[in-house]
XYZ file of C-alpha atoms in Angstrom:
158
model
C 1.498 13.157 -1.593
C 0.937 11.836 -5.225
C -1.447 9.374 -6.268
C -3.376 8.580 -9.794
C -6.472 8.161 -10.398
C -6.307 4.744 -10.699
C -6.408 4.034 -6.641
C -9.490 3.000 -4.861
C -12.089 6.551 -5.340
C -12.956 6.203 -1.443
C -9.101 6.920 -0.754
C -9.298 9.763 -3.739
C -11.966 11.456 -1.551
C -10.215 10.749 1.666
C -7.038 12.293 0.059
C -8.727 15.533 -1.392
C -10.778 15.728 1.480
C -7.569 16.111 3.905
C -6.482 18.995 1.010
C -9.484 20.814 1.305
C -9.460 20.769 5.749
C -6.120 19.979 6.163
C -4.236 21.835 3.659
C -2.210 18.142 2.156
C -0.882 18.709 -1.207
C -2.715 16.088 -3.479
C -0.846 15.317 -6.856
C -2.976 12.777 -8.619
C -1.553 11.700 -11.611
C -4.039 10.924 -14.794
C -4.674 7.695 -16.485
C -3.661 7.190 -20.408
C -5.369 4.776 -22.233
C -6.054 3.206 -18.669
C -2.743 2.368 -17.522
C -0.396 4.680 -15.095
C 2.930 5.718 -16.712
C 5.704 6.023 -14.737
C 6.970 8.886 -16.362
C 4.031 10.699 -15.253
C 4.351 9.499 -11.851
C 8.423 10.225 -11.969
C 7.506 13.841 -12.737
C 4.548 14.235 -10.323
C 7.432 13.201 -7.545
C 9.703 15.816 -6.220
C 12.025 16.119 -2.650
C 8.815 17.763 -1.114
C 6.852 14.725 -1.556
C 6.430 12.420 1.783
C 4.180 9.637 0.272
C 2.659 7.734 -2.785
C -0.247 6.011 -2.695
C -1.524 3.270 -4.957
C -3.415 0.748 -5.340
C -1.570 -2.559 -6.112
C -4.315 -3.870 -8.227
C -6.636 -0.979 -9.424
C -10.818 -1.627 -8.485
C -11.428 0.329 -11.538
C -10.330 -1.929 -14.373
C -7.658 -4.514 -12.842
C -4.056 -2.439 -13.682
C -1.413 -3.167 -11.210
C 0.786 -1.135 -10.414
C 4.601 -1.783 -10.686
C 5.108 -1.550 -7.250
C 9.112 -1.963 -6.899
C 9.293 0.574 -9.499
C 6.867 3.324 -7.601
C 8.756 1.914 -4.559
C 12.348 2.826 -5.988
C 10.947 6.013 -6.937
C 9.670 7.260 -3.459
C 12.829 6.040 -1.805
C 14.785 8.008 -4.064
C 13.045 10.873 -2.816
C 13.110 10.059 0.816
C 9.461 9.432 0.575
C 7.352 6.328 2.072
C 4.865 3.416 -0.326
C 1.499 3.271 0.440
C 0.081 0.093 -1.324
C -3.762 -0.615 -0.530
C -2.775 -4.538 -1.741
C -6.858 -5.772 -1.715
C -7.175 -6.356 -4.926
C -4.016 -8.888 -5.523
C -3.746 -10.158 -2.722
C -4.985 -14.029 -2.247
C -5.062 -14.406 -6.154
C -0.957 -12.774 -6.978
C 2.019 -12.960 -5.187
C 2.672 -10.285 -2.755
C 5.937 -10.092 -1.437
C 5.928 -6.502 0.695
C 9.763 -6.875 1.473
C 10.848 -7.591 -1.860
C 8.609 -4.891 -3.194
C 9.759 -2.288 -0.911
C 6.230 -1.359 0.622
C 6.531 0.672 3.369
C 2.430 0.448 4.558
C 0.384 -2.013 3.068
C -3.768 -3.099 3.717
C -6.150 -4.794 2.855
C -9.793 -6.424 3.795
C -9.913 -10.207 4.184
C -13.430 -9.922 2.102
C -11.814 -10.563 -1.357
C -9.182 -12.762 -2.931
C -8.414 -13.659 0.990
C -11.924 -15.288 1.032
C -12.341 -13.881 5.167
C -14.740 -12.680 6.859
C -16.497 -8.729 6.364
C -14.884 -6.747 8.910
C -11.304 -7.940 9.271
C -8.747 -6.620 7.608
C -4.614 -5.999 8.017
C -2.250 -3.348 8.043
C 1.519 -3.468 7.975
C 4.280 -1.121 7.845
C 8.107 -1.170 7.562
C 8.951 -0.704 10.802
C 6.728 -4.342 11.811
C 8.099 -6.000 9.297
C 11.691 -4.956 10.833
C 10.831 -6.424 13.864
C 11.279 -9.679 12.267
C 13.868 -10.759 14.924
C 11.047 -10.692 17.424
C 8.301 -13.047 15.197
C 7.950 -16.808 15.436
C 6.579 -19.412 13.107
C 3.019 -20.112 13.153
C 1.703 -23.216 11.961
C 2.261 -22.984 8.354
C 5.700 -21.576 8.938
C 4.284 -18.291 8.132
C 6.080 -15.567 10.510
C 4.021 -13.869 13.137
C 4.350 -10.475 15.595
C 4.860 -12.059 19.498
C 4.514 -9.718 22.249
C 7.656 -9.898 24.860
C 5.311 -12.277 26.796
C 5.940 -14.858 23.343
C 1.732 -14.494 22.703
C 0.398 -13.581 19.511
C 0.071 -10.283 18.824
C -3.587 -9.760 17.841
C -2.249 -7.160 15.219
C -0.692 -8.940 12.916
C -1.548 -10.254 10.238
C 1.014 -11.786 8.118
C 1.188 -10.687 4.159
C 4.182 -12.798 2.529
């Protein structure tokens, strides 16, 4: 996986953690001047990588990421987008299709103004299952079961 060190310093630990027990290859790519190049993450990136992982907006000092770029990149190499979107989302656009996410989450504490203990993930493969959501009040899509209830799941991002 490759990372910089940028993204949230709980995930960093989690991350170098699982390459110390686990034996996952951690590539974490170095700040300059404060800001993530993408030339550095272009080179960290090769076929063997499976994931990137990012924070959209960084807790350290507000960077965000170009995520369609970093998304671009890891689809290039047959590899998945992690974005941990907390930090943007609620106060920036987040549009997880048009970004090319393929796993997004985030708290509800923050930007989202929610509660301390709820919080939403989403991957590709709910968001393909589009064909299978209905419009909730807002017009906002939502997850159904086959029953036509809410999920309790999902949480819609865009």
């Amino acid at each position: 996986m490759v990372t910089n060190d940028l993204h949230y310093t709980a995930s960093l630990s989690n991350y170098l953690t699982r390459q110390k027990e686990q034996g996952l290859e951690v590539r974490i790519v170095k700040n300059l001047d404060w800001r993530i190049e993408l030339s550095d993450m272009e080179r960290a990136v090769d076929n063997k990588t499976r994931l990137i992982a990012v924070s959209f907006v960084s807790s350290v000092n507000g960077y965000m990421e170009n995520i369609k770029a970093l998304s671009d990149l890891a689809h290039s190499h047959q590899a998945y987008l992690f974005a941990d979107i907390i930090q943007g989302v609620g106060s920036t656009p987040v549009d997880v299709r048009a970004m090319g996410i393929d796993f997004a989450s985030t708290a509800m504490y923050k930007w989202l103004q929610g509660e301390h203990g709820f919080g939403s993930f989403t991957s590709r493969r709910i968001l393909s299952a589009a064909s299978s959501s209905r419009p909730n009040s807002r017009g906002t899509p939502i997850s159904t079961t086959r029953r036509g209830r809410p999920s309790p799941n999902r949480v819609p991002l865009d």
